[in-house]
Amino acid sequence: MKYRMIGIFFLLNLILCFNLYASEKYPIVFAHGAGVPYQLFDDLIPLKEEFKKRGYTLYVAQTPAHESVELRAKKLFDEIKRLVPEGKFHLLGHSMGGLDARLAIQEYNLGERCLSLLTIATPHYGSPLADKLIEIVDRPGKRTSAEQWLVDRFNDEIATFRNLTTDFLVNDFNQKVYDDPRVEYFSMGFYIPDPVIQYTSIPMFWKTDDILDDEGVALSDGMVPLNSMYWGNILPDSHGDHYAIIGPIPFGGEIIYQQMILKMVQIFSLVEKN
């Protein structure tokens, strides 16, 4: 009898723990950044597989690589209707995808179904890199070799970069786009430590980091200043370049995106429990 009672007690505690930590896992819609085709995440980068290992279904929204935030947000809304036609869901936005998601939530009343938005490396207050690019493009006259490199590198994204400038986001976008009280907003910030050449394997960021340094930015992920990434509930900063956080790119001897996915899953789980 004594051992039977111990067994029942153990079983009840097991059930209690299961009920405490188990929760329904809602799907995640991923909004990618500018200049990156959605096929990269559908066919190559194993984001979906990594989330699946942790019990989550992640859908990649087929938003355009080069477009305004307004058109990208409309396409994101269309993709949400296609991918998750009913029920609750989470939004995960990388870089400009976080801005697309913020606008889509407001414009299309997604707060009725969207539980949370987690933005990662999103330039909520713009990037001096975009400011510099647009200033060079709009300015007549001869360009330095560094300026010409910047224009050549982002030539296909110039129209999009106009929506990533400090002026547009601070004085236009953020004045019109408000958080929905029904949605939980989170943000994750990243930066490349010095020396940059040692902590990122992407040569482009060696140059963009220099440009951002010249513009007075002390900490960035190579594209976005760290303090521009903060929005809503701000999670602790992590080391990482702009792309290492969403793909299996070696960074400082580690593949950090798996660590970041674990943190993301913890946030989504916390939202679902509350």
Short mmCIF file of C-alpha atoms in Angstrom, two decimals:
data_model
loop_
_atom_site.label_atom_id
_atom_site.label_comp_id
_atom_site.label_asym_id
_atom_site.label_seq_id
_atom_site.Cartn_x
_atom_site.Cartn_y
_atom_site.Cartn_z
CA MET A 1 0.00 0.00 0.00
CA LYS A 2 2.84 2.35 0.93
CA TYR A 3 4.60 1.87 -2.42
CA ARG A 4 1.31 2.20 -4.26
CA MET A 5 0.71 5.62 -2.66
CA ILE A 6 4.23 6.69 -3.53
CA GLY A 7 3.59 5.64 -7.12
CA ILE A 8 0.31 7.57 -7.27
CA PHE A 9 1.99 10.65 -5.73
CA PHE A 10 4.77 10.45 -8.32
CA LEU A 11 2.25 10.10 -11.15
CA LEU A 12 0.22 13.09 -9.95
CA ASN A 13 3.36 15.23 -9.78
CA LEU A 14 4.34 14.12 -13.26
CA ILE A 15 0.90 15.09 -14.59
CA LEU A 16 1.12 18.45 -12.76
CA CYS A 17 4.54 19.20 -14.25
CA PHE A 18 3.35 18.21 -17.70
CA ASN A 19 0.32 20.50 -17.48
CA LEU A 20 2.48 23.32 -16.17
CA TYR A 21 5.05 23.20 -18.95
CA ALA A 22 3.05 21.81 -21.84
CA SER A 23 1.20 24.30 -23.97
CA GLU A 24 -0.23 24.40 -27.45
CA LYS A 25 2.46 25.37 -29.92
CA TYR A 26 1.20 27.81 -32.52
CA PRO A 27 2.78 28.19 -35.97
CA ILE A 28 5.38 30.87 -36.72
CA VAL A 29 5.38 32.99 -39.87
CA PHE A 30 8.85 34.19 -40.79
CA ALA A 31 9.21 37.56 -42.56
CA HIS A 32 12.66 37.79 -44.14
CA GLY A 33 14.67 40.94 -44.73
CA ALA A 34 15.35 43.02 -47.83
CA GLY A 35 17.73 41.86 -50.53
CA VAL A 36 17.25 38.20 -49.59
CA PRO A 37 14.97 35.90 -51.64
CA TYR A 38 12.51 33.79 -49.67
CA GLN A 39 13.73 30.67 -51.53
CA LEU A 40 16.91 30.85 -49.49
CA PHE A 41 14.95 29.97 -46.35
CA ASP A 42 12.64 27.51 -48.08
CA ASP A 43 15.36 25.51 -49.81
CA LEU A 44 18.77 26.13 -48.24
CA ILE A 45 18.92 27.63 -44.76
CA PRO A 46 17.50 25.07 -42.29
CA LEU A 47 15.42 27.44 -40.19
CA LYS A 48 12.28 25.33 -40.59
CA GLU A 49 14.11 22.18 -39.58
CA GLU A 50 15.62 23.80 -36.48
CA PHE A 51 12.23 25.02 -35.26
CA LYS A 52 10.67 21.65 -36.03
CA LYS A 53 13.22 19.98 -33.74
CA ARG A 54 11.84 22.16 -30.97
CA GLY A 55 8.20 21.40 -31.71
CA TYR A 56 7.32 24.44 -33.84
CA THR A 57 6.13 24.74 -37.41
CA LEU A 58 7.74 27.70 -39.17
CA TYR A 59 6.39 29.03 -42.46
CA VAL A 60 8.47 31.27 -44.72
CA ALA A 61 6.45 34.15 -46.14
CA GLN A 62 7.10 34.70 -49.84
CA THR A 63 7.62 38.45 -49.65
CA PRO A 64 9.61 40.34 -52.32
CA ALA A 65 13.31 41.01 -51.82
CA HIS A 66 13.19 44.52 -53.29
CA GLU A 67 10.10 46.59 -52.51
CA SER A 68 8.73 49.29 -50.23
CA VAL A 69 7.70 48.41 -46.70
CA GLU A 70 4.08 49.13 -47.66
CA LEU A 71 4.04 46.59 -50.49
CA ARG A 72 6.04 44.04 -48.50
CA ALA A 73 3.55 44.33 -45.61
CA LYS A 74 0.62 43.76 -48.00
CA LYS A 75 2.32 40.67 -49.40
CA LEU A 76 3.08 39.45 -45.87
CA PHE A 77 -0.62 39.74 -45.02
CA ASP A 78 -1.53 37.75 -48.14
CA GLU A 79 1.00 35.10 -47.15
CA ILE A 80 -0.38 34.84 -43.62
CA LYS A 81 -3.84 34.22 -45.06
CA ARG A 82 -2.39 31.50 -47.29
CA LEU A 83 -0.11 29.84 -44.75
CA VAL A 84 -2.22 30.20 -41.58
CA PRO A 85 -5.80 30.76 -42.74
CA GLU A 86 -7.21 30.46 -39.23
CA GLY A 87 -6.13 30.26 -35.62
CA LYS A 88 -3.41 31.94 -33.60
CA PHE A 89 0.16 32.38 -34.79
CA HIS A 90 3.45 34.13 -34.03
CA LEU A 91 5.40 36.48 -36.30
CA LEU A 92 9.20 36.42 -36.55
CA GLY A 93 10.74 39.29 -38.49
CA HIS A 94 14.37 39.57 -39.52
CA SER A 95 15.75 43.00 -40.47
CA MET A 96 13.21 44.82 -42.71
CA GLY A 97 10.86 41.89 -42.18
CA GLY A 98 10.27 43.19 -38.67
CA LEU A 99 9.05 46.51 -40.09
CA ASP A 100 6.84 44.67 -42.58
CA ALA A 101 5.32 42.75 -39.69
CA ARG A 102 4.70 45.85 -37.55
CA LEU A 103 2.90 47.55 -40.44
CA ALA A 104 0.92 44.44 -41.38
CA ILE A 105 -0.32 43.99 -37.81
CA GLN A 106 -1.73 47.51 -37.81
CA GLU A 107 -2.99 47.78 -41.38
CA TYR A 108 -4.71 44.39 -41.52
CA ASN A 109 -5.92 43.99 -37.93
CA LEU A 110 -3.72 40.97 -37.30
CA GLY A 111 -3.96 41.51 -33.56
CA GLU A 112 -7.09 39.36 -33.61
CA ARG A 113 -4.91 36.28 -34.26
CA CYS A 114 -1.26 37.27 -33.84
CA LEU A 115 0.06 36.34 -30.40
CA SER A 116 3.49 37.94 -30.67
CA LEU A 117 6.02 39.59 -32.91
CA LEU A 118 9.71 38.96 -32.31
CA THR A 119 11.99 41.22 -34.36
CA ILE A 120 15.65 40.36 -34.82
CA ALA A 121 18.21 42.85 -36.13
CA THR A 122 15.39 45.13 -37.29
CA PRO A 123 16.27 48.82 -37.91
CA HIS A 124 13.30 50.30 -36.04
CA TYR A 125 14.97 53.70 -35.98
CA GLY A 126 16.80 53.37 -39.30
CA SER A 127 20.41 52.78 -40.20
CA PRO A 128 23.13 55.34 -40.98
CA LEU A 129 24.24 52.87 -43.66
CA ALA A 130 20.96 53.53 -45.49
CA ASP A 131 21.35 57.26 -44.80
CA LYS A 132 24.82 57.23 -46.34
CA LEU A 133 23.76 55.23 -49.39
CA ILE A 134 20.83 57.52 -50.19
CA GLU A 135 22.93 60.64 -49.55
CA ILE A 136 25.56 59.41 -52.04
CA VAL A 137 22.98 58.41 -54.66
CA ASP A 138 21.15 61.74 -54.45
CA ARG A 139 24.29 63.85 -54.31
CA PRO A 140 25.80 64.98 -57.63
CA GLY A 141 29.54 64.91 -58.10
CA LYS A 142 32.45 62.56 -57.87
CA ARG A 143 32.41 59.65 -55.45
CA THR A 144 35.23 58.17 -53.43
CA SER A 145 36.14 54.53 -53.98
CA ALA A 146 34.38 53.59 -50.72
CA GLU A 147 31.24 55.46 -51.75
CA GLN A 148 31.22 53.81 -55.16
CA TRP A 149 31.61 50.40 -53.53
CA LEU A 150 28.58 51.10 -51.33
CA VAL A 151 26.45 52.13 -54.32
CA ASP A 152 27.58 49.18 -56.42
CA ARG A 153 27.01 46.68 -53.61
CA PHE A 154 23.44 47.81 -52.88
CA ASN A 155 22.47 49.08 -56.31
CA ASP A 156 19.44 46.79 -56.59
CA GLU A 157 18.18 47.83 -53.16
CA ILE A 158 18.35 51.62 -53.39
CA ALA A 159 14.56 52.08 -53.58
CA THR A 160 14.12 49.75 -50.62
CA PHE A 161 16.86 51.50 -48.63
CA ARG A 162 14.86 54.73 -48.81
CA ASN A 163 12.46 53.05 -46.37
CA LEU A 164 15.34 52.16 -44.05
CA THR A 165 16.73 55.64 -43.47
CA THR A 166 16.68 57.28 -40.06
CA ASP A 167 14.50 60.11 -41.32
CA PHE A 168 11.83 57.85 -42.82
CA LEU A 169 11.56 55.51 -39.84
CA VAL A 170 11.78 58.08 -37.04
CA ASN A 171 9.75 60.90 -38.60
CA ASP A 172 7.31 58.97 -40.78
CA PHE A 173 6.91 55.24 -40.09
CA ASN A 174 7.12 55.33 -36.29
CA GLN A 175 4.74 58.29 -36.17
CA LYS A 176 2.05 56.33 -37.99
CA VAL A 177 2.59 52.70 -36.98
CA TYR A 178 1.61 51.84 -33.41
CA ASP A 179 1.84 48.64 -31.41
CA ASP A 180 -1.35 46.62 -31.10
CA PRO A 181 -2.10 46.04 -27.39
CA ARG A 182 -3.32 42.52 -28.21
CA VAL A 183 0.13 41.53 -29.52
CA GLU A 184 3.28 40.98 -27.45
CA TYR A 185 6.28 42.72 -29.02
CA PHE A 186 9.86 41.52 -28.46
CA SER A 187 13.20 42.44 -29.99
CA MET A 188 16.67 40.91 -30.07
CA GLY A 189 19.80 42.98 -30.68
CA PHE A 190 23.15 41.83 -32.09
CA TYR A 191 26.58 43.30 -32.62
CA ILE A 192 29.98 42.27 -33.94
CA PRO A 193 32.78 42.69 -31.38
CA ASP A 194 36.20 44.05 -32.31
CA PRO A 195 38.18 43.08 -34.22
CA VAL A 196 35.37 42.64 -36.73
CA ILE A 197 37.50 40.64 -39.15
CA GLN A 198 37.89 37.97 -36.47
CA TYR A 199 34.22 37.74 -35.52
CA THR A 200 32.44 37.60 -38.87
CA SER A 201 33.21 35.46 -41.88
CA ILE A 202 31.41 37.82 -44.29
CA PRO A 203 33.87 40.29 -45.92
CA MET A 204 31.04 42.71 -46.77
CA PHE A 205 30.64 43.45 -43.08
CA TRP A 206 34.30 44.37 -42.75
CA LYS A 207 33.57 47.32 -45.06
CA THR A 208 30.10 48.23 -43.83
CA ASP A 209 31.35 48.23 -40.24
CA ASP A 210 34.01 50.77 -41.23
CA ILE A 211 31.35 52.94 -42.86
CA LEU A 212 29.16 52.76 -39.76
CA ASP A 213 32.17 53.61 -37.58
CA ASP A 214 32.73 56.71 -39.70
CA GLU A 215 29.07 57.61 -39.17
CA GLY A 216 29.54 57.44 -35.39
CA VAL A 217 28.04 53.99 -34.77
CA ALA A 218 29.96 52.16 -32.05
CA LEU A 219 28.09 48.84 -32.05
CA SER A 220 26.31 47.20 -34.99
CA ASP A 221 25.78 43.87 -36.69
CA GLY A 222 27.38 45.23 -39.85
CA MET A 223 24.11 46.65 -41.16
CA VAL A 224 22.05 48.01 -38.29
CA PRO A 225 23.12 49.93 -35.16
CA LEU A 226 22.48 47.97 -31.99
CA ASN A 227 20.34 50.68 -30.41
CA SER A 228 18.12 50.82 -33.51
CA MET A 229 17.09 47.18 -32.98
CA TYR A 230 15.30 47.82 -29.68
CA TRP A 231 11.50 47.62 -29.74
CA GLY A 232 8.89 46.44 -27.26
CA ASN A 233 10.24 43.98 -24.70
CA ILE A 234 14.00 44.13 -25.23
CA LEU A 235 15.88 40.86 -24.82
CA PRO A 236 19.59 40.72 -23.86
CA ASP A 237 22.06 41.57 -26.63
CA SER A 238 24.11 38.83 -28.27
CA HIS A 239 27.20 38.67 -30.46
CA GLY A 240 26.36 38.11 -34.09
CA ASP A 241 26.49 39.66 -37.54
CA HIS A 242 23.39 40.50 -39.55
CA TYR A 243 23.10 37.07 -41.15
CA ALA A 244 24.75 34.67 -38.69
CA ILE A 245 21.68 34.87 -36.48
CA ILE A 246 19.40 33.31 -39.11
CA GLY A 247 21.70 30.84 -40.87
CA PRO A 248 24.46 28.31 -40.19
CA ILE A 249 27.28 30.79 -40.72
CA PRO A 250 30.34 30.31 -38.49
CA PHE A 251 30.77 33.22 -36.11
CA GLY A 252 33.61 33.34 -33.62
CA GLY A 253 34.08 29.58 -33.85
CA GLU A 254 30.39 28.84 -33.18
CA ILE A 255 27.24 28.42 -35.21
CA ILE A 256 25.20 30.84 -33.15
CA TYR A 257 21.92 30.64 -35.01
CA GLN A 258 20.99 27.45 -33.13
CA GLN A 259 21.49 29.29 -29.84
CA MET A 260 19.33 32.14 -31.14
CA ILE A 261 16.56 29.76 -32.22
CA LEU A 262 16.50 28.27 -28.73
CA LYS A 263 16.01 31.77 -27.29
CA MET A 264 13.26 32.50 -29.80
CA VAL A 265 11.45 29.28 -28.93
CA GLN A 266 11.64 30.17 -25.23
CA ILE A 267 9.95 33.51 -25.93
CA PHE A 268 7.16 31.96 -28.01
CA SER A 269 6.61 29.29 -25.35
CA LEU A 270 6.44 31.94 -22.63
CA VAL A 271 3.81 33.89 -24.58
CA GLU A 272 1.73 30.73 -25.06
CA LYS A 273 1.82 29.90 -21.35
CA ASN A 274 0.64 33.40 -20.43
#
